[in-house]
Amino acid sequence: MLVIMLLSAIYQPQNQFCIAVDGNADETFWRVINEVSDCYPNILVVILSGVDAPLKTNLEMVRILTALNGSFNTQIAPFERYRLRRKRVVQKQFRFLKGTYCADESLWGTIAGNPELLPMPGGFDGKDFLLRKYGGLIAR
């Protein structure tokens, strides 16, 4: 499995990792990923799809992540309210995003940018950011 090969190429015990598995993945894949994650307590936080390969060395990634100091590095844009009618925050947003181009990137930007709904380490006020970036173009 490519994800296991990738993990073996970049694994360092001082780093944290997260393996994102597609909901349609077969049982064998789920079993292997669960067994690997059960063996290592630090498999939690870096997200790569099954076909991605790191474009930076481990040392470069450590330096970048150290400089980020736990903050998010994500692109955000004004939310299009007409797309969702109710708030069951993450589950509903994820269902909506399933048919979009970069669902995982949109999901994490949405979660991190709404600390009043989803408080988390490294989160930020997305409304404040957009107001500063676009000025009066964003409705509160």
PDB file of N, CA and C in Angstrom, residues 75 106 121:
ATOM      1  N   GLN A  75      -6.000  28.315   3.062  1.00  0.00           N
ATOM      2  CA  GLN A  75      -6.617  29.390   2.295  1.00  0.00           C
ATOM      3  C   GLN A  75      -8.083  29.442   2.679  1.00  0.00           C
ATOM      4  N   SER A 106     -11.136  22.171   2.117  1.00  0.00           N
ATOM      5  CA  SER A 106     -12.252  23.029   2.516  1.00  0.00           C
ATOM      6  C   SER A 106     -12.725  22.697   3.917  1.00  0.00           C
ATOM      7  N   PRO A 121      -7.057  23.805  18.922  1.00  0.00           N
ATOM      8  CA  PRO A 121      -5.731  24.426  18.906  1.00  0.00           C
ATOM      9  C   PRO A 121      -5.371  24.895  17.499  1.00  0.00           C
TER      10      PRO A 121
END
